[in-house]
Tab-separated table of C-alpha atoms in Angstrom:
chain	number	residue	atom	x	y	z
A	1	MET	CA	-52.531	-68.974	-90.762
A	2	LYS	CA	-51.405	-69.413	-94.364
A	3	LYS	CA	-49.658	-66.063	-94.083
A	4	ILE	CA	-47.653	-67.162	-91.064
A	5	LEU	CA	-46.572	-70.328	-92.808
A	6	PHE	CA	-45.673	-68.427	-95.938
A	7	THR	CA	-43.582	-65.991	-93.899
A	8	SER	CA	-41.828	-68.875	-92.121
A	9	VAL	CA	-40.903	-70.637	-95.341
A	10	PHE	CA	-39.872	-67.337	-96.932
A	11	ALA	CA	-37.587	-66.558	-93.974
A	12	LEU	CA	-36.095	-70.037	-94.318
A	13	LEU	CA	-35.398	-69.502	-98.017
A	14	LEU	CA	-33.876	-66.086	-97.298
A	15	GLY	CA	-31.581	-67.810	-94.808
A	16	PHE	CA	-30.459	-70.345	-97.414
A	17	HIS	CA	-29.830	-67.500	-99.854
A	18	ALA	CA	-27.676	-65.615	-97.334
A	19	LEU	CA	-25.749	-68.838	-96.738
A	20	ALA	CA	-25.119	-69.251	-100.450
A	21	GLN	CA	-23.689	-65.713	-100.656
A	22	SER	CA	-21.203	-66.151	-97.795
A	23	PRO	CA	-17.634	-67.433	-98.385
A	24	ALA	CA	-17.551	-71.117	-99.257
A	25	HIS	CA	-14.844	-71.771	-96.665
A	26	LYS	CA	-14.026	-69.907	-93.464
A	27	ILE	CA	-10.963	-70.851	-91.423
A	28	VAL	CA	-9.580	-69.457	-88.185
A	29	ILE	CA	-5.946	-70.376	-87.496
A	30	GLN	CA	-4.644	-70.042	-83.938
A	31	VAL	CA	-0.963	-69.170	-83.457
A	32	ASN	CA	0.186	-69.215	-79.830
A	33	THR	CA	3.715	-70.483	-80.201
A	34	SER	CA	7.051	-68.676	-80.693
A	35	ASP	CA	8.341	-71.647	-82.720
A	36	THR	CA	9.443	-70.127	-86.029
A	37	THR	CA	9.166	-73.512	-87.759
A	38	ALA	CA	5.481	-73.464	-86.819
A	39	TRP	CA	5.188	-69.901	-88.196
A	40	HIS	CA	6.669	-71.090	-91.477
A	41	GLY	CA	4.211	-73.989	-91.422
A	42	VAL	CA	1.253	-71.630	-90.967
A	43	VAL	CA	2.232	-69.597	-93.997
A	44	ARG	CA	2.699	-72.757	-96.064
A	45	ASN	CA	-0.649	-74.098	-94.803
A	46	ILE	CA	-2.409	-70.924	-95.940
A	47	GLY	CA	-0.933	-71.261	-99.431
A	48	ASN	CA	-2.101	-74.865	-99.579
A	49	LEU	CA	-5.571	-73.958	-98.323
A	50	GLN	CA	-5.918	-71.249	-100.962
A	51	SER	CA	-4.801	-73.602	-103.752
A	52	ALA	CA	-7.048	-76.426	-102.600
A	53	LEU	CA	-10.175	-74.456	-101.661
A	54	GLY	CA	-10.144	-71.642	-104.209
A	55	PRO	CA	-10.596	-67.892	-103.965
A	56	ASN	CA	-13.942	-67.937	-102.121
A	57	THR	CA	-12.147	-68.734	-98.842
A	58	SER	CA	-11.824	-66.507	-95.782
A	59	ILE	CA	-8.807	-67.076	-93.557
A	60	GLU	CA	-8.039	-65.321	-90.282
A	61	VAL	CA	-4.823	-65.866	-88.336
A	62	VAL	CA	-5.102	-65.081	-84.619
A	63	ALA	CA	-1.750	-64.412	-82.928
A	64	HIS	CA	-1.761	-64.453	-79.136
A	65	GLY	CA	0.396	-65.449	-76.176
A	66	SER	CA	3.829	-66.589	-77.361
A	67	GLY	CA	2.507	-66.418	-80.915
A	68	ILE	CA	2.308	-62.614	-80.918
A	69	GLY	CA	5.874	-62.465	-82.299
A	70	LEU	CA	4.539	-63.608	-85.670
A	71	LEU	CA	3.193	-60.074	-86.075
A	72	ILE	CA	6.051	-58.096	-84.484
A	73	GLY	CA	8.341	-56.560	-87.102
A	74	SER	CA	11.581	-57.290	-85.245
A	75	LYS	CA	10.628	-60.884	-84.382
A	76	THR	CA	8.679	-62.351	-87.270
A	77	THR	CA	10.377	-64.536	-89.843
A	78	GLN	CA	7.408	-64.201	-92.232
A	79	LYS	CA	7.300	-60.448	-92.941
A	80	ALA	CA	7.247	-60.666	-96.759
A	81	LYS	CA	4.807	-63.597	-96.864
A	82	ILE	CA	2.406	-61.883	-94.427
A	83	ALA	CA	2.390	-58.731	-96.582
A	84	GLU	CA	1.711	-60.869	-99.648
A	85	LEU	CA	-1.066	-62.925	-98.024
A	86	ALA	CA	-2.701	-59.853	-96.458
A	87	ALA	CA	-2.768	-58.235	-99.918
A	88	LYS	CA	-4.722	-61.306	-101.068
A	89	GLY	CA	-7.261	-60.867	-98.269
A	90	VAL	CA	-5.952	-63.038	-95.435
A	91	SER	CA	-6.561	-61.385	-92.043
A	92	PHE	CA	-3.895	-61.268	-89.358
A	93	VAL	CA	-5.109	-60.159	-85.945
A	94	ALA	CA	-3.175	-59.582	-82.731
A	95	CYS	CA	-4.533	-60.153	-79.218
A	96	GLU	CA	-4.807	-56.922	-77.219
A	97	ASN	CA	-4.656	-58.853	-73.926
A	98	THR	CA	-1.247	-60.201	-74.938
A	99	ILE	CA	-0.123	-56.751	-76.102
A	100	ARG	CA	-1.136	-55.140	-72.810
A	101	MET	CA	0.269	-57.911	-70.621
A	102	ASN	CA	3.626	-57.848	-72.389
A	103	LYS	CA	3.747	-54.025	-72.673
A	104	ILE	CA	4.175	-54.277	-76.444
A	105	ASP	CA	4.129	-51.018	-78.402
A	106	LYS	CA	1.436	-51.420	-81.074
A	107	ALA	CA	3.644	-49.412	-83.447
A	108	THR	CA	6.106	-52.331	-83.508
A	109	LEU	CA	3.513	-54.622	-85.097
A	110	LEU	CA	3.378	-55.260	-88.826
A	111	PRO	CA	1.187	-52.707	-90.644
A	112	GLN	CA	-1.038	-55.583	-91.835
A	113	SER	CA	-2.055	-56.424	-88.238
A	114	GLY	CA	-5.609	-56.037	-87.091
A	115	PHE	CA	-6.551	-56.219	-83.417
A	116	VAL	CA	-9.006	-58.213	-81.305
A	117	PRO	CA	-9.672	-57.680	-77.586
A	118	SER	CA	-8.905	-61.353	-76.782
A	119	GLY	CA	-7.210	-63.792	-79.149
A	120	VAL	CA	-8.589	-66.847	-77.430
A	121	ALA	CA	-12.135	-65.433	-77.410
A	122	GLU	CA	-11.753	-64.579	-81.111
A	123	VAL	CA	-11.006	-68.260	-81.857
A	124	ILE	CA	-14.244	-69.197	-80.071
A	125	LEU	CA	-16.384	-66.438	-81.633
A	126	LYS	CA	-15.246	-67.452	-85.102
A	127	GLN	CA	-16.134	-71.111	-84.448
A	128	GLU	CA	-19.545	-69.999	-83.198
A	129	ALA	CA	-19.971	-68.111	-86.481
A	130	GLY	CA	-19.323	-71.313	-88.433
A	131	TRP	CA	-15.600	-70.990	-89.109
A	132	SER	CA	-13.494	-74.155	-89.049
A	133	TYR	CA	-10.655	-74.262	-86.535
A	134	LEU	CA	-7.064	-75.039	-87.349
A	135	LYS	CA	-4.324	-75.421	-84.737
A	136	PRO	CA	-1.081	-75.770	-86.718
B	1	MET	CA	-52.629	-81.028	-93.365
B	2	LYS	CA	-52.731	-77.560	-91.810
B	3	LYS	CA	-52.343	-79.191	-88.426
B	4	ILE	CA	-49.167	-81.006	-89.469
B	5	LEU	CA	-47.657	-77.825	-90.837
B	6	PHE	CA	-48.622	-75.915	-87.730
B	7	THR	CA	-47.007	-78.572	-85.542
B	8	SER	CA	-43.828	-78.500	-87.664
B	9	VAL	CA	-43.460	-74.749	-87.418
B	10	PHE	CA	-44.304	-74.831	-83.713
B	11	ALA	CA	-41.611	-77.473	-83.107
B	12	LEU	CA	-39.146	-75.296	-85.006
B	13	LEU	CA	-39.989	-72.269	-82.860
B	14	LEU	CA	-39.674	-74.358	-79.700
B	15	GLY	CA	-36.202	-75.366	-80.901
B	16	PHE	CA	-35.184	-71.735	-81.386
B	17	HIS	CA	-36.498	-70.925	-77.927
B	18	ALA	CA	-34.457	-73.735	-76.339
B	19	LEU	CA	-31.406	-72.441	-78.187
B	20	ALA	CA	-31.962	-68.959	-76.825
B	21	GLN	CA	-32.050	-70.279	-73.257
B	22	SER	CA	-28.737	-72.183	-73.450
B	23	PRO	CA	-25.379	-70.585	-72.500
B	24	ALA	CA	-24.245	-67.983	-75.043
B	25	HIS	CA	-20.799	-69.592	-75.277
B	26	LYS	CA	-19.709	-73.179	-74.640
B	27	ILE	CA	-16.023	-74.081	-74.758
B	28	VAL	CA	-14.240	-77.391	-74.247
B	29	ILE	CA	-10.507	-77.087	-73.552
B	30	GLN	CA	-8.325	-80.161	-74.056
B	31	VAL	CA	-5.241	-80.534	-71.844
B	32	ASN	CA	-3.030	-83.504	-72.730
B	33	THR	CA	0.396	-82.114	-71.964
B	34	SER	CA	2.512	-82.169	-68.799
B	35	ASP	CA	4.028	-78.802	-69.774
B	36	THR	CA	3.386	-76.544	-66.780
B	37	THR	CA	3.757	-73.425	-68.936
B	38	ALA	CA	0.826	-74.728	-70.977
B	39	TRP	CA	-1.136	-75.323	-67.744
B	40	HIS	CA	-0.498	-71.731	-66.737
B	41	GLY	CA	-1.617	-70.655	-70.207
B	42	VAL	CA	-4.895	-72.579	-69.869
B	43	VAL	CA	-5.744	-70.837	-66.616
B	44	ARG	CA	-4.895	-67.437	-68.128
B	45	ASN	CA	-6.954	-68.293	-71.240
B	46	ILE	CA	-9.972	-69.100	-69.084
B	47	GLY	CA	-9.699	-65.740	-67.324
B	48	ASN	CA	-9.500	-63.978	-70.689
B	49	LEU	CA	-12.455	-65.958	-72.058
B	50	GLN	CA	-14.575	-65.053	-69.058
B	51	SER	CA	-13.665	-61.356	-69.331
B	52	ALA	CA	-14.279	-61.234	-73.082
B	53	LEU	CA	-17.402	-63.389	-73.314
B	54	GLY	CA	-19.194	-62.568	-70.079
B	55	PRO	CA	-20.858	-64.665	-67.407
B	56	ASN	CA	-23.161	-66.655	-69.721
B	57	THR	CA	-20.232	-68.875	-70.775
B	58	SER	CA	-19.730	-72.565	-70.024
B	59	ILE	CA	-16.161	-73.828	-69.914
B	60	GLU	CA	-15.034	-77.420	-69.422
B	61	VAL	CA	-11.388	-78.425	-69.129
B	62	VAL	CA	-10.695	-82.051	-70.055
B	63	ALA	CA	-7.435	-83.426	-68.621
B	64	HIS	CA	-6.199	-86.683	-70.122
B	65	GLY	CA	-2.970	-88.457	-71.062
B	66	SER	CA	0.047	-86.456	-69.915
B	67	GLY	CA	-2.343	-83.638	-69.004
B	68	ILE	CA	-3.859	-85.524	-66.069
B	69	GLY	CA	-1.230	-83.968	-63.769
B	70	LEU	CA	-3.103	-80.665	-63.996
B	71	LEU	CA	-5.666	-82.218	-61.643
B	72	ILE	CA	-3.328	-84.198	-59.348
B	73	GLY	CA	-2.723	-82.414	-56.063
B	74	SER	CA	0.990	-83.250	-55.850
B	75	LYS	CA	1.710	-82.357	-59.489
B	76	THR	CA	-0.436	-79.379	-60.446
B	77	THR	CA	0.990	-75.876	-60.413
B	78	GLN	CA	-2.512	-74.358	-60.600
B	79	LYS	CA	-4.177	-75.586	-57.391
B	80	ALA	CA	-5.385	-72.215	-56.119
B	81	LYS	CA	-6.531	-70.993	-59.555
B	82	ILE	CA	-8.444	-74.228	-60.233
B	83	ALA	CA	-10.275	-73.921	-56.906
B	84	GLU	CA	-11.120	-70.308	-57.737
B	85	LEU	CA	-12.299	-71.047	-61.292
B	86	ALA	CA	-14.305	-74.101	-60.211
B	87	ALA	CA	-16.060	-71.936	-57.618
B	88	LYS	CA	-17.049	-69.663	-60.519
B	89	GLY	CA	-18.533	-72.605	-62.439
B	90	VAL	CA	-15.686	-73.823	-64.663
B	91	SER	CA	-15.703	-77.631	-64.921
B	92	PHE	CA	-12.536	-79.687	-64.630
B	93	VAL	CA	-12.864	-83.327	-65.628
B	94	ALA	CA	-10.318	-86.139	-65.512
B	95	CYS	CA	-10.175	-89.057	-67.947
B	96	GLU	CA	-10.893	-92.396	-66.269
B	97	ASN	CA	-9.000	-94.264	-69.022
B	98	THR	CA	-5.879	-92.312	-68.115
B	99	ILE	CA	-6.481	-92.862	-64.399
B	100	ARG	CA	-6.871	-96.617	-64.847
B	101	MET	CA	-3.925	-96.973	-67.264
B	102	ASN	CA	-1.589	-95.067	-64.940
B	103	LYS	CA	-2.945	-96.669	-61.746
B	104	ILE	CA	-3.697	-93.245	-60.298
B	105	ASP	CA	-5.525	-93.159	-56.973
B	106	LYS	CA	-8.626	-90.996	-57.491
B	107	ALA	CA	-8.167	-89.649	-53.967
B	108	THR	CA	-5.002	-87.868	-55.125
B	109	LEU	CA	-6.979	-85.697	-57.544
B	110	LEU	CA	-8.098	-82.183	-56.670
B	111	PRO	CA	-11.514	-82.151	-54.947
B	112	GLN	CA	-12.844	-79.984	-57.816
B	113	SER	CA	-12.259	-82.794	-60.339
B	114	GLY	CA	-15.141	-84.437	-62.125
B	115	PHE	CA	-14.687	-87.624	-64.144
B	116	VAL	CA	-15.446	-88.764	-67.687
B	117	PRO	CA	-15.007	-92.320	-69.017
B	118	SER	CA	-12.782	-91.113	-71.882
B	119	GLY	CA	-11.203	-87.671	-72.129
B	120	VAL	CA	-10.773	-87.822	-75.874
B	121	ALA	CA	-14.379	-88.980	-76.397
B	122	GLU	CA	-15.550	-86.145	-74.119
B	123	VAL	CA	-13.841	-83.611	-76.411
B	124	ILE	CA	-15.762	-85.107	-79.360
B	125	LEU	CA	-19.121	-85.379	-77.560
B	126	LYS	CA	-18.909	-81.747	-76.495
B	127	GLN	CA	-18.172	-80.617	-80.069
B	128	GLU	CA	-21.153	-82.667	-81.253
B	129	ALA	CA	-23.264	-80.816	-78.682
B	130	GLY	CA	-22.209	-77.477	-80.170
B	131	TRP	CA	-19.278	-76.598	-77.934
B	132	SER	CA	-16.291	-74.830	-79.481
B	133	TYR	CA	-12.953	-76.593	-79.211
B	134	LEU	CA	-9.783	-75.066	-77.844
B	135	LYS	CA	-6.413	-76.776	-77.888
B	136	PRO	CA	-4.084	-74.496	-75.904
C	1	MET	CA	-49.384	-72.889	-102.197
C	2	LYS	CA	-50.192	-75.881	-100.047
C	3	LYS	CA	-48.136	-77.981	-102.421
C	4	ILE	CA	-45.068	-75.785	-101.963
C	5	LEU	CA	-45.376	-75.951	-98.212
C	6	PHE	CA	-45.848	-79.691	-98.316
C	7	THR	CA	-42.757	-80.071	-100.471
C	8	SER	CA	-40.729	-77.875	-98.090
C	9	VAL	CA	-41.689	-79.847	-95.017
C	10	PHE	CA	-41.156	-83.125	-96.842
C	11	ALA	CA	-37.642	-82.029	-97.898
C	12	LEU	CA	-36.942	-81.085	-94.273
C	13	LEU	CA	-38.068	-84.499	-93.041
C	14	LEU	CA	-35.976	-86.229	-95.716
C	15	GLY	CA	-32.984	-84.251	-94.424
C	16	PHE	CA	-33.602	-85.414	-90.855
C	17	HIS	CA	-33.899	-88.975	-92.090
C	18	ALA	CA	-30.564	-88.742	-93.956
C	19	LEU	CA	-29.010	-87.365	-90.767
C	20	ALA	CA	-30.303	-90.292	-88.747
C	21	GLN	CA	-28.712	-92.757	-91.181
C	22	SER	CA	-25.218	-91.200	-91.070
C	23	PRO	CA	-22.549	-92.358	-88.574
C	24	ALA	CA	-23.316	-91.281	-85.020
C	25	HIS	CA	-19.809	-89.862	-84.582
C	26	LYS	CA	-17.376	-88.514	-87.160
C	27	ILE	CA	-13.862	-87.501	-86.128
C	28	VAL	CA	-10.969	-86.097	-88.136
C	29	ILE	CA	-7.578	-86.376	-86.419
C	30	GLN	CA	-4.746	-84.161	-87.651
C	31	VAL	CA	-1.184	-85.504	-87.382
C	32	ASN	CA	1.500	-82.999	-88.372
C	33	THR	CA	4.270	-83.918	-85.972
C	34	SER	CA	7.184	-86.357	-86.257
C	35	ASP	CA	7.015	-86.975	-82.497
C	36	THR	CA	6.629	-90.758	-82.154
C	37	THR	CA	5.154	-90.359	-78.671
C	38	ALA	CA	2.367	-88.341	-80.288
C	39	TRP	CA	1.916	-91.082	-82.914
C	40	HIS	CA	1.533	-93.635	-80.142
C	41	GLY	CA	-0.954	-91.296	-78.456
C	42	VAL	CA	-3.035	-91.064	-81.642
C	43	VAL	CA	-3.329	-94.826	-81.902
C	44	ARG	CA	-4.284	-95.087	-78.225
C	45	ASN	CA	-6.801	-92.249	-78.644
C	46	ILE	CA	-8.466	-94.080	-81.527
C	47	GLY	CA	-8.831	-97.210	-79.414
C	48	ASN	CA	-10.371	-95.150	-76.620
C	49	LEU	CA	-12.721	-93.371	-79.028
C	50	GLN	CA	-13.918	-96.682	-80.458
C	51	SER	CA	-14.513	-98.135	-76.982
C	52	ALA	CA	-16.309	-95.041	-75.729
C	53	LEU	CA	-18.373	-94.163	-78.805
C	54	GLY	CA	-19.175	-97.580	-80.230
C	55	PRO	CA	-19.017	-99.084	-83.726
C	56	ASN	CA	-21.101	-96.398	-85.476
C	57	THR	CA	-18.091	-94.034	-85.477
C	58	SER	CA	-16.101	-92.804	-88.485
C	59	ILE	CA	-12.482	-91.825	-87.857
C	60	GLU	CA	-10.077	-90.341	-90.388
C	61	VAL	CA	-6.427	-89.647	-89.605
C	62	VAL	CA	-4.842	-86.981	-91.814
C	63	ALA	CA	-1.030	-87.131	-91.950
C	64	HIS	CA	0.714	-84.074	-93.388
C	65	GLY	CA	3.865	-81.995	-92.941
C	66	SER	CA	6.171	-83.602	-90.389
C	67	GLY	CA	3.383	-86.066	-89.608
C	68	ILE	CA	3.682	-87.854	-92.948
C	69	GLY	CA	6.194	-90.272	-91.384
C	70	LEU	CA	3.313	-91.930	-89.525
C	71	LEU	CA	2.373	-93.523	-92.868
C	72	ILE	CA	5.880	-94.236	-94.238
C	73	GLY	CA	6.859	-97.870	-93.814
C	74	SER	CA	10.468	-97.179	-92.831
C	75	LYS	CA	9.588	-94.387	-90.378
C	76	THR	CA	6.353	-95.283	-88.645
C	77	THR	CA	6.379	-96.859	-85.211
C	78	GLN	CA	2.709	-97.881	-85.544
C	79	LYS	CA	2.736	-100.252	-88.533
C	80	ALA	CA	0.897	-103.163	-86.890
C	81	LYS	CA	-1.663	-100.946	-85.130
C	82	ILE	CA	-2.419	-99.015	-88.323
C	83	ALA	CA	-3.037	-102.261	-90.216
C	84	GLU	CA	-5.321	-103.414	-87.404
C	85	LEU	CA	-7.254	-100.135	-87.172
C	86	ALA	CA	-7.586	-99.823	-90.965
C	87	ALA	CA	-9.037	-103.344	-91.047
C	88	LYS	CA	-11.662	-102.072	-88.567
C	89	GLY	CA	-12.545	-99.160	-90.878
C	90	VAL	CA	-10.351	-96.296	-89.668
C	91	SER	CA	-9.106	-94.195	-92.617
C	92	PHE	CA	-5.507	-93.051	-92.878
C	93	VAL	CA	-4.846	-90.440	-95.554
C	94	ALA	CA	-1.585	-88.848	-96.647
C	95	CYS	CA	-1.224	-85.291	-97.970
C	96	GLU	CA	-0.126	-85.194	-101.623
C	97	ASN	CA	1.290	-81.672	-101.177
C	98	THR	CA	3.644	-83.018	-98.507
C	99	ILE	CA	4.520	-86.038	-100.664
C	100	ARG	CA	5.360	-83.851	-103.669
C	101	MET	CA	7.276	-81.232	-101.644
C	102	ASN	CA	9.406	-83.872	-99.942
C	103	LYS	CA	9.819	-86.005	-103.076
C	104	ILE	CA	8.438	-89.048	-101.263
C	105	ASP	CA	7.889	-92.188	-103.328
C	106	LYS	CA	4.230	-93.166	-102.832
C	107	ALA	CA	5.316	-96.825	-102.918
C	108	THR	CA	7.095	-96.300	-99.575
C	109	LEU	CA	3.790	-95.520	-97.826
C	110	LEU	CA	1.861	-98.140	-95.891
C	111	PRO	CA	-0.576	-100.067	-98.106
C	112	GLN	CA	-3.445	-98.827	-95.894
C	113	SER	CA	-2.767	-95.192	-96.889
C	114	GLY	CA	-5.309	-93.213	-98.841
C	115	PHE	CA	-4.442	-89.854	-100.393
C	116	VAL	CA	-5.857	-86.330	-100.289
C	117	PRO	CA	-4.656	-83.382	-102.398
C	118	SER	CA	-4.073	-81.222	-99.311
C	119	GLY	CA	-3.973	-82.493	-95.730
C	120	VAL	CA	-4.783	-79.157	-94.201
C	121	ALA	CA	-7.707	-78.582	-96.608
C	122	GLU	CA	-8.984	-82.080	-95.779
C	123	VAL	CA	-9.137	-81.138	-92.080
C	124	ILE	CA	-11.263	-78.107	-93.023
C	125	LEU	CA	-13.514	-79.944	-95.494
C	126	LYS	CA	-14.259	-82.607	-92.902
C	127	GLN	CA	-15.177	-79.996	-90.282
C	128	GLU	CA	-17.462	-78.339	-92.838
C	129	ALA	CA	-19.111	-81.727	-93.352
C	130	GLY	CA	-19.855	-81.944	-89.619
C	131	TRP	CA	-16.873	-83.949	-88.422
C	132	SER	CA	-15.383	-83.100	-85.028
C	133	TYR	CA	-11.752	-82.049	-84.983
C	134	LEU	CA	-9.064	-83.589	-82.818
C	135	LYS	CA	-5.512	-82.282	-82.584
C	136	PRO	CA	-3.637	-84.818	-80.471
């Protein structure tokens, strides 16, 4: 009996420890608009988040639907900033549903782009994993 | 003393069990725009969510404000898709505040529509109950 | 050993107690648009939230980017309603990044305005503290 209790409490403490080791802030940003002013806003938001929340912050930008252009070399207005932010650890992921539906050649995407099967599902999965949601 | 501890741990385990039985994914989607492109996007998003996350997923669409038209027979552009998704278990609920304020006859709403006293409060209550939030 | 376990369970119960004392509902509303129809919608949403969720509800409106005008005396269309809602305990906070970037004189903001270093970080910090997120 005592052993079971001890194991329970130990598991609980292990959980707290794991929590303490994870990033202090985790943010998923959804981009589903072709509005380049909004794209500029996203990049500015990320800078502000990094300044305000410090280096122990994970940020993932999910581009899907009309927002996929943010990550297409010939369409994005934020090429230099995305390269700079990605070098600092910000993730940029493109929705493979959107890519397939719009017959986009993956080679036309920025080299910093990662991929997720579904952008909208990614936004949900991140929230389920404790990430905060930002719709710019 | 031992009994109290045993009860505490037992209650905790019961809680985990209940958690394990609930839907794997719970998503509340807020629609408050009359933009029919956005309505089309919502329906496409739901299809993508279902494909990506599997059948053990609960989805509720909350239509309020300018978004109420999504559920009005004479205004919606998604009649057939809503019937199809509702048959698969997706919930569509209309905001009774919006209905009252705009003197909408409930009989003009799609037969698949449920009702909530306040659309905006529903979005909050669902988040409080652990649902992820999606603003398309 | 028993003492450690007792302390653990006691700490857990204290936590539950603290939870029970906090507001029943906590909502952070992000305003980053200059669209005055959206501003009107926010004010109406707050009224609906208060009616639906009752007095034990904390609401904070974060104005940043193009949304800062909501709190500028010469630009806002919701002066009277903001005074009324603030008197009832709703918080309105302005983003100091936006204020600095746009060289806004703080004296031009509504007297009900509070300030946060970064509007977008505030939206994240509130979510991390268990507040529900609303993007109107």
